[in-house]
Short mmCIF file of C-alpha atoms in Angstrom, two decimals:
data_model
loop_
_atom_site.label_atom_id
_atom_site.label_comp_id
_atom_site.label_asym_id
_atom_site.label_seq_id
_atom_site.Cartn_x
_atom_site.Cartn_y
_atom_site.Cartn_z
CA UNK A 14 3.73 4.33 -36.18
CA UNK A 15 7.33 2.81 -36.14
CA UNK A 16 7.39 3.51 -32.62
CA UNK A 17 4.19 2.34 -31.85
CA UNK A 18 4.92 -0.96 -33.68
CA UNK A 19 8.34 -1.28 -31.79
CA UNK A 20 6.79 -0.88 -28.43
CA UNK A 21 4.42 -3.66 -29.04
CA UNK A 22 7.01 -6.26 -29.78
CA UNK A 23 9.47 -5.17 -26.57
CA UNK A 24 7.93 -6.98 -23.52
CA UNK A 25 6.20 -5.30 -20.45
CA UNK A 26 9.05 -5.29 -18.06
CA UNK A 27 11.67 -4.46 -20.75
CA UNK A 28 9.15 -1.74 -22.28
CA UNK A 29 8.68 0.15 -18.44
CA UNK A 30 12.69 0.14 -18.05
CA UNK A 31 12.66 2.01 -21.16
CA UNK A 32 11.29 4.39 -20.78
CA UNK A 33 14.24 4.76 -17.40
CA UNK A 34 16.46 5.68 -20.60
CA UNK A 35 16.57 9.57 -20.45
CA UNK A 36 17.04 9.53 -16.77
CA UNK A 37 20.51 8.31 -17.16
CA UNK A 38 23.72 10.55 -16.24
CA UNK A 39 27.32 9.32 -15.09
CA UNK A 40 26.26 10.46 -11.43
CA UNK A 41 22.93 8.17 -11.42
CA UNK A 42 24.79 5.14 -12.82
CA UNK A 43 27.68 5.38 -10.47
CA UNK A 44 25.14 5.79 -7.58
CA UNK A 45 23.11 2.22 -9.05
CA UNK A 46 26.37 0.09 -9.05
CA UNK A 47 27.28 0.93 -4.89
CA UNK A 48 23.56 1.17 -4.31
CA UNK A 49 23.55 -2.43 -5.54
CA UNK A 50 26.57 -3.33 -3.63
CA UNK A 51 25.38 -1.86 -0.40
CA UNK A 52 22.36 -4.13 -0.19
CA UNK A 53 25.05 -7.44 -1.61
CA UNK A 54 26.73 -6.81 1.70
CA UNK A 55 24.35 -5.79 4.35
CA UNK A 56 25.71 -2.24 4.66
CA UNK A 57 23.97 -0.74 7.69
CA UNK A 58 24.99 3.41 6.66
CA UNK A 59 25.47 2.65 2.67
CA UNK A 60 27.64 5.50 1.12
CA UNK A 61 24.32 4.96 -2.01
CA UNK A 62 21.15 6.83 -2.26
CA UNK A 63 17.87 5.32 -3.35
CA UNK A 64 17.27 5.48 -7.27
CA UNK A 65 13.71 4.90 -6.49
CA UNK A 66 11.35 6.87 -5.37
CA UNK A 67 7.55 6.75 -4.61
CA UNK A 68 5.61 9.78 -4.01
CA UNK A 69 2.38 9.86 -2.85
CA UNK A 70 0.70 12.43 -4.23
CA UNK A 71 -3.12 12.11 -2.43
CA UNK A 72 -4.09 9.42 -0.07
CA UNK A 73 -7.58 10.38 -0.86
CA UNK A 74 -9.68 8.16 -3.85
CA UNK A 75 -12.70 7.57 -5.62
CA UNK A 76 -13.13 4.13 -5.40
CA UNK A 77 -13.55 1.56 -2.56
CA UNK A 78 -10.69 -1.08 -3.78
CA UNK A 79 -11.28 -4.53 -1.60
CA UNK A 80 -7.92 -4.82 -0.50
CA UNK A 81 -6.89 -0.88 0.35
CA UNK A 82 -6.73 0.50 3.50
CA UNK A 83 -7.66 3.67 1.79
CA UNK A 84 -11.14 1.89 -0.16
CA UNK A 85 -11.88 1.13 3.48
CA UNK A 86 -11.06 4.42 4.46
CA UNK A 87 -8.84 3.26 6.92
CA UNK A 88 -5.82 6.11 6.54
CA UNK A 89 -2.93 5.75 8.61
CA UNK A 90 -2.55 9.65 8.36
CA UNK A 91 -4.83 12.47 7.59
CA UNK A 92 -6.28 12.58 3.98
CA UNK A 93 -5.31 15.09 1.63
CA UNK A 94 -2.41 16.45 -1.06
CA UNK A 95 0.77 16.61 -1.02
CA UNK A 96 2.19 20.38 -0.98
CA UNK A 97 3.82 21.15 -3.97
CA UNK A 98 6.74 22.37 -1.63
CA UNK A 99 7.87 19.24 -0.28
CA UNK A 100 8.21 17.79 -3.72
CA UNK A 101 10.47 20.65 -4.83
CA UNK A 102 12.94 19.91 -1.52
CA UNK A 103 12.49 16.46 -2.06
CA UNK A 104 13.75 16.82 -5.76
CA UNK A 105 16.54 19.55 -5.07
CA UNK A 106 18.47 17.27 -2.87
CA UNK A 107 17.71 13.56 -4.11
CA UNK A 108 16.71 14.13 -7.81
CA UNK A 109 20.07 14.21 -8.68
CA UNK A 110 20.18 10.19 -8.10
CA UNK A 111 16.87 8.94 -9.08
CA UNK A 112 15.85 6.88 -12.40
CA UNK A 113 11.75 6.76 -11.68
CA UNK A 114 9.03 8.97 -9.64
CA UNK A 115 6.54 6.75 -8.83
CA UNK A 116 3.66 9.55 -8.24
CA UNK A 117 1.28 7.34 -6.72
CA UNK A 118 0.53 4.92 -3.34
CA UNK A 119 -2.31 4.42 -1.38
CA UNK A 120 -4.73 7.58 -3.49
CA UNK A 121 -5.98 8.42 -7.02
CA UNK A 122 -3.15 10.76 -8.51
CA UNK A 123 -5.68 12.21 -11.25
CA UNK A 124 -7.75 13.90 -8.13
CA UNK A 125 -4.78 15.88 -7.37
CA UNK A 126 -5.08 18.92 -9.38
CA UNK A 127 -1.15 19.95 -9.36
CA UNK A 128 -0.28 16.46 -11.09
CA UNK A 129 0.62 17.86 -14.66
CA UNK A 130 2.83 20.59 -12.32
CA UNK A 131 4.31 17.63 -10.31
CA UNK A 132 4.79 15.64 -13.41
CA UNK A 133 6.95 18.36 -14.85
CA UNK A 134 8.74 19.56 -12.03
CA UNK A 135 10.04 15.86 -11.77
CA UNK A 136 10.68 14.80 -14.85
CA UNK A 137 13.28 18.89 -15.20
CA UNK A 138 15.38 16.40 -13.11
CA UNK A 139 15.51 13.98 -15.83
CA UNK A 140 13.56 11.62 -13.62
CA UNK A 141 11.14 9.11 -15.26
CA UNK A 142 7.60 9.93 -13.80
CA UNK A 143 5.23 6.65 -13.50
CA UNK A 144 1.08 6.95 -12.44
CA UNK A 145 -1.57 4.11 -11.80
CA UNK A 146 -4.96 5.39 -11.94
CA UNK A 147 -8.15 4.17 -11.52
CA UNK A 148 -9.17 6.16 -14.97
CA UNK A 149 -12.62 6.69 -13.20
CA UNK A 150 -12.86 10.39 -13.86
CA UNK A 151 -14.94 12.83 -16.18
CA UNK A 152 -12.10 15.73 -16.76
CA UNK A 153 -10.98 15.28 -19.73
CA UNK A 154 -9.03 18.34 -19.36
CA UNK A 155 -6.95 16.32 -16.39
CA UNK A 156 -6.45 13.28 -19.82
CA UNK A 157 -5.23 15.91 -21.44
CA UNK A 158 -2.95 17.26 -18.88
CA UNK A 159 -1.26 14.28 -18.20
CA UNK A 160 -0.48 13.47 -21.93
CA UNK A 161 1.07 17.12 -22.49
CA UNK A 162 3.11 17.14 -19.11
CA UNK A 163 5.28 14.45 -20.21
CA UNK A 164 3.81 11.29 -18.50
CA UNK A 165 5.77 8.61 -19.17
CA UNK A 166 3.92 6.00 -18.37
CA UNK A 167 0.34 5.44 -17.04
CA UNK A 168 -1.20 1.89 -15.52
CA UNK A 169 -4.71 2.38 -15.47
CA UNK A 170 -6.48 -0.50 -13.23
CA UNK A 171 -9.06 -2.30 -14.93
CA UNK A 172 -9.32 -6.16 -13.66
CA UNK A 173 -12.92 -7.01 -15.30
CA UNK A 174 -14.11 -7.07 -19.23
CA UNK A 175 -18.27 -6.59 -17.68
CA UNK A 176 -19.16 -3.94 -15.41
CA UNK A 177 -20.40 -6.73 -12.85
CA UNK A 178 -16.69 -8.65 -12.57
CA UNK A 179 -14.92 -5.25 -12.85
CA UNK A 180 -16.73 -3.78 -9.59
CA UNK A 181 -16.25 -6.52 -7.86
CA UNK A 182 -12.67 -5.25 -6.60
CA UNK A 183 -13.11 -1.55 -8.01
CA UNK A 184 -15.82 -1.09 -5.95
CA UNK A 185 -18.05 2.14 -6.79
CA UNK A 186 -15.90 2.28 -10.74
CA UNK A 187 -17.59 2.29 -14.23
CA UNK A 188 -16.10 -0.01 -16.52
CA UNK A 189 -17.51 1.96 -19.44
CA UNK A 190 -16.41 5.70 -18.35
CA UNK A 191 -12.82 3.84 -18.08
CA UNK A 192 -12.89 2.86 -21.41
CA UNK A 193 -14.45 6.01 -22.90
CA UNK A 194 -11.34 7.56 -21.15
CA UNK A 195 -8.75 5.48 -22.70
CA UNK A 196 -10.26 6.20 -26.32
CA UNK A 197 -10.28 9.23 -25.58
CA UNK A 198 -6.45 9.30 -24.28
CA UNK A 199 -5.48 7.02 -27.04
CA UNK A 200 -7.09 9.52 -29.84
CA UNK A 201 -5.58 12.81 -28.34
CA UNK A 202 -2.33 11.35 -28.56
CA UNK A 203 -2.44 10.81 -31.87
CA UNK A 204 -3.90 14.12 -32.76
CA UNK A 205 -0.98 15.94 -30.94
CA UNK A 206 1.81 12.99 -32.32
CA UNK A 207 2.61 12.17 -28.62
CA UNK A 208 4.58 9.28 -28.10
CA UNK A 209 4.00 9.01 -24.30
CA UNK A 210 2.46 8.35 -21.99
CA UNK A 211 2.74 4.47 -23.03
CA UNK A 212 -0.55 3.07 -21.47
CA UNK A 213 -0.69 -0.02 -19.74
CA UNK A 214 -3.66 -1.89 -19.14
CA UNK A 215 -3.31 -3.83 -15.87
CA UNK A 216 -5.22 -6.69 -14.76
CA UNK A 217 -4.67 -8.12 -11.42
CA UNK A 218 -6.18 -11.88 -11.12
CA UNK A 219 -8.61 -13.10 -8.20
CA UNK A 220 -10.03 -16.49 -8.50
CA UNK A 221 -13.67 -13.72 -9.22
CA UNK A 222 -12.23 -12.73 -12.47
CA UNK A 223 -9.44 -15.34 -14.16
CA UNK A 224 -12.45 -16.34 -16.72
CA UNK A 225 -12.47 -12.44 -18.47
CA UNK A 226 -9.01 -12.22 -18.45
CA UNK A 227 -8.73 -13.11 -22.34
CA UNK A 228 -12.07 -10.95 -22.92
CA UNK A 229 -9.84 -8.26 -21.62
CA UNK A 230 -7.27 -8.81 -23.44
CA UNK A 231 -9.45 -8.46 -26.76
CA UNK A 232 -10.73 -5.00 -25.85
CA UNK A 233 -7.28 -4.09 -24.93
CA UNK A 234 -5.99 -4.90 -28.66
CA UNK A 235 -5.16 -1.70 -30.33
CA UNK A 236 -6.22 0.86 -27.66
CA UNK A 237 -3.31 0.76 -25.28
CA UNK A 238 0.35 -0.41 -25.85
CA UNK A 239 0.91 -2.99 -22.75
CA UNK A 240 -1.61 -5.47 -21.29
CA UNK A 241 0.07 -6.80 -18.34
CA UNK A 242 -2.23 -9.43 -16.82
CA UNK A 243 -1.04 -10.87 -13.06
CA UNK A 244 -1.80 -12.34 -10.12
CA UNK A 245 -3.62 -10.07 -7.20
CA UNK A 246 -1.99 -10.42 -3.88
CA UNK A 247 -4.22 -11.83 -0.91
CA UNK A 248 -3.65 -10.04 1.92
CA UNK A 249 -3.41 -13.00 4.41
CA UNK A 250 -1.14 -14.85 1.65
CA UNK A 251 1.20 -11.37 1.36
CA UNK A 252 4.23 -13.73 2.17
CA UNK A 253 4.11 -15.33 -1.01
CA UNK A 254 5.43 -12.34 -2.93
CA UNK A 255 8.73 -12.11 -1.25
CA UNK A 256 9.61 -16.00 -2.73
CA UNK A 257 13.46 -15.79 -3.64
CA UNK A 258 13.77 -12.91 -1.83
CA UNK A 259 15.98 -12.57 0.91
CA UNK A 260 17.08 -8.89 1.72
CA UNK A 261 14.53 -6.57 1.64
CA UNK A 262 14.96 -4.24 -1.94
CA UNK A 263 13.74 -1.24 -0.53
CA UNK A 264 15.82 -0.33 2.36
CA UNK A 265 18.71 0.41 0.00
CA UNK A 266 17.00 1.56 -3.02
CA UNK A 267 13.64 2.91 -2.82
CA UNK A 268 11.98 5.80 -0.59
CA UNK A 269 8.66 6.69 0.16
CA UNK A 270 7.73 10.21 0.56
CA UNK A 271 4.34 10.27 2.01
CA UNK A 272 1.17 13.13 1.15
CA UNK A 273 2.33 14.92 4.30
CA UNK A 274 6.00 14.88 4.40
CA UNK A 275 6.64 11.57 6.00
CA UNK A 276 9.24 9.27 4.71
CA UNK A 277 9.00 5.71 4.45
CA UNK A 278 10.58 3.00 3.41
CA UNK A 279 7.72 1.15 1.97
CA UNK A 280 4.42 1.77 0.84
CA UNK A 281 3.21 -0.88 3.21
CA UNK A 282 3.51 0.93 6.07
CA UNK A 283 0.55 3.63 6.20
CA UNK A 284 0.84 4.90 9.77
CA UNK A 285 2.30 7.92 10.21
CA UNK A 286 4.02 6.95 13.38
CA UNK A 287 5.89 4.00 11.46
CA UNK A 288 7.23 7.03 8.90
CA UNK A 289 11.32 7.31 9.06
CA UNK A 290 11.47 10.91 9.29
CA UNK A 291 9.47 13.70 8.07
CA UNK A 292 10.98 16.27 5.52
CA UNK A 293 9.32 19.10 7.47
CA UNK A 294 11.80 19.10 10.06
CA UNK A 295 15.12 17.04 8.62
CA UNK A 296 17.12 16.19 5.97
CA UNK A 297 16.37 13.48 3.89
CA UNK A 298 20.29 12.47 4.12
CA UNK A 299 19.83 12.52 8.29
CA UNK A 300 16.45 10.31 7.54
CA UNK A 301 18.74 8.02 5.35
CA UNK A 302 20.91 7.18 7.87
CA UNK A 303 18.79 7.33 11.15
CA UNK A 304 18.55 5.04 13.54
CA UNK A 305 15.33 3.23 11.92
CA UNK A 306 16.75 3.10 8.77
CA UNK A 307 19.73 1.49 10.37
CA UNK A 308 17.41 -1.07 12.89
CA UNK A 309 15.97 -1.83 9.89
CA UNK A 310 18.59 -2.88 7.55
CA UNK A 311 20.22 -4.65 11.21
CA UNK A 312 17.23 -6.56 10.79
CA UNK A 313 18.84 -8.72 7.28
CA UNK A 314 22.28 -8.89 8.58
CA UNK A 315 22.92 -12.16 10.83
CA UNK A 316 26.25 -11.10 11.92
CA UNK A 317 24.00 -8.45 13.88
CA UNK A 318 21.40 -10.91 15.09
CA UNK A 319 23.55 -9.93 18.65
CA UNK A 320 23.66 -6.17 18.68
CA UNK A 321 19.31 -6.04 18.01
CA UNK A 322 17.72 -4.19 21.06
CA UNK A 323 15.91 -7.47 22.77
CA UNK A 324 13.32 -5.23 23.13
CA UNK A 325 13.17 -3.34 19.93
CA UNK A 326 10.19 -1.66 18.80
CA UNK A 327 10.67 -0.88 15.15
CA UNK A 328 7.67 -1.00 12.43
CA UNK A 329 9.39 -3.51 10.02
CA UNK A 330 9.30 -6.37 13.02
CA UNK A 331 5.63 -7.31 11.40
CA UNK A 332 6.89 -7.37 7.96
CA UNK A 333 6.09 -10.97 6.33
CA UNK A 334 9.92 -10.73 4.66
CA UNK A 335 11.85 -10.03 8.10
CA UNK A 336 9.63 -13.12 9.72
CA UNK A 337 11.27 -15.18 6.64
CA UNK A 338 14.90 -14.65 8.21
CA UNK A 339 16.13 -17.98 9.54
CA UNK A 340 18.47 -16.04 12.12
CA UNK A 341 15.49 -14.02 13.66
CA UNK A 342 13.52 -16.82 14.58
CA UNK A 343 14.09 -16.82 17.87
CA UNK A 344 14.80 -13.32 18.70
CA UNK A 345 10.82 -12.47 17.20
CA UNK A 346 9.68 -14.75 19.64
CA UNK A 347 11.00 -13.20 22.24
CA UNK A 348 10.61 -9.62 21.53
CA UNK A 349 7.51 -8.66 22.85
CA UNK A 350 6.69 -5.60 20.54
CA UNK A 351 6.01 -8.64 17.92
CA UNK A 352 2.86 -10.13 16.71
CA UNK A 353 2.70 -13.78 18.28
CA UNK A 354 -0.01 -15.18 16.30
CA UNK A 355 0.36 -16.13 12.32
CA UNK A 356 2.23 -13.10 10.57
CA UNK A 357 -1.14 -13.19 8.31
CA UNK A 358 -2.65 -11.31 11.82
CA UNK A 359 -0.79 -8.24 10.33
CA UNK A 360 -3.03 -8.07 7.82
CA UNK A 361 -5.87 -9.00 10.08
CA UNK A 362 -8.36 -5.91 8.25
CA UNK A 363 -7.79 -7.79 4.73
CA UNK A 364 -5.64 -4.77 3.25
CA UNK A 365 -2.10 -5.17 1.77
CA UNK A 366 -1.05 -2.26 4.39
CA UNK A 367 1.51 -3.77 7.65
CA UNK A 368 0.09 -2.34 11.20
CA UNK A 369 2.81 -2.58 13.55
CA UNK A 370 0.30 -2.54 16.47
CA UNK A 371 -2.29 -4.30 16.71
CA UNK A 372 -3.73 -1.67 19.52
CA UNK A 373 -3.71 0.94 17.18
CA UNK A 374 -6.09 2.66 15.33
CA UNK A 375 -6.56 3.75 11.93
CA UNK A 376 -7.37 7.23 11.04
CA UNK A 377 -11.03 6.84 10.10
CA UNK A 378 -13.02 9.46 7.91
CA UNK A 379 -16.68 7.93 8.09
#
């Protein structure tokens, strides 16, 4: 109850880097502090690994989400799970650095049925695991599961307070199974005295839905420790969330590792001919420092703006962030692998997923 108490008064973004806590070691910390020097300075092969990490456990869901490629079953790679396999390699040779798993992307993580096992193999490492969910699910043997493996924290989506607002972006969910679910999570916890997972209720606002957001809010009170209400991104208007941001994050700290192997550098980019490398056949310290990585980190250093291919073909030269760089101005107009029309054309299927061709075609399973 002290806990519980605590946690409410601690706000959201202080409460999720808490739970980052037990993931610290000498090793990690060290690797943070020239991990955030790297990306200060540009550096093109950065001596850092990535802290971050988001693996996708399924590209497959339940639900047909408005803006996801994957609720309009457009896949950039075929659906399935991610082998339990390329999890452990991933973990043997980059757990050692990481502070958070997030074990989610572009699929619902509770349809995986290894997710407890995946939960716990990441977190031996001393990695803090992180899940968004959908919560539209009747196994309440899979609740259960995720509260015992050692969850540490769980976002369940839920952007509505009637069924009729709340399917209007979680298309095909049931607003009432959801909540049954988090009752249900909420009352096994404190049969068993867990502490974790701390449940967040997140509400992302469309112009459909602002008016429930404080009805929300009420039904949230006492049956989940975080309600973290915030703008949904448009597609078209994707730009908007890079505002004070001028060197992309991710090429220096995060990593993607995709259902089948692939590794990314962001979540945005679904196609599996965009991915970086693929664990199946290298290293993920050759992928680090391959030539995309390096084209794409090129790609925020101006002193470089003269040693850029003039006809580079790279899947980050759509990105709404690398069309915000002063210096490349004139060297996107010119380079004719780039989208001429409004950078909002990337997005020209109304997803939050960057298609670096616009002649290519999505992996469709009608």
């Amino acid at each position: 109850m002290i806990i519980k108490n605590l946690l409410k008064k601690i706000p959201h973004a202080c409460l999720l880097y808490f739970t980052y806590i037990r993931s610290i070691t000498p090793r990690k910390t060290v690797n943070l502090f020239f991990s955030k020097v790297s990306r200060r300075i540009g550096s093109i092969t950065p001596s850092a690994h990535p802290y971050i990490a988001v693996i996708d456990i399924t590209n497959i869901c339940n639900l047909r989400c408005y803006h996801c490629p994957t609720g309009k079953k457009l896949y950039g790679r075929k659906p399935g799970f991610i082998d339990i396999d390329k999890v452990k390699k991933f973990m043997v040779e980059y757990g050692k650095y990481l502070f958070v798993a997030h074990l989610f992307s572009w699929g619902e993580p509770l349809m995986n049925s290894n997710v407890g096992r995946i939960i716990r193999l990441v977190r031996s490492y001393r990695v803090s695991t992180t899940i968004s969910t959908n919560l539209n699910t009747k196994d309440k043997a899979r609740l259960e599961e995720i509260c015992e493996s050692g969850l540490d924290y769980l976002i369940v989506s839920i952007d509505g307070a009637t069924q009729d607002v709340y399917s209007r972006y979680r298309v095909g969910g049931k607003l009432e199974l959801v909540m049954e679910n988090l009752h249900y999570i909420k009352d096994y916890k404190q049969r068993n005295k867990l502490q974790t997972p701390i449940v967040e209720w997140q509400y992302l606002i469309f112009d459909h839905n602002k008016h429930e957001v404080e009805a929300a809010r009420i039904l949230a009170t006492n049956l989940v420790d975080v309600f973290n209400a915030k703008s949904g991104i448009v597609p078209k208007q994707f730009h908007v969330a890079w505002f004070g941001t001028k060197r992309c994050p991710f090429l220096w700290s995060n990593v993607v590792l995709q259902v089948d192997g692939g590794i990314g550098a962001c979540c945005n980019l679904i196609d599996k001919e965009d991915d970086f490398g693929n664990l199946s056949t290298d290293s993920f310290k050759k992928i680090w420092h391959s030539k995309r990585y390096k084209g794409a980190r090129s790609l925020f250093s101006p002193k470089l703006i003269d040693r850029l291919e003039p006809d580079l073909k790279h899947p980050c030269l759509n990105c709404s962030l690398v069309h915000l760089q002063p210096h490349l101005k004139e060297y996107l107009q010119k380079n004719v692998h780039v989208r001429s029309e409004d950078i909002a054309s990337v997005h020209e299927d109304d997803t939050i997923a960057v298609r670096y061709s616009k002649d290519k075609e999505p992996v469709r399973t009608d």
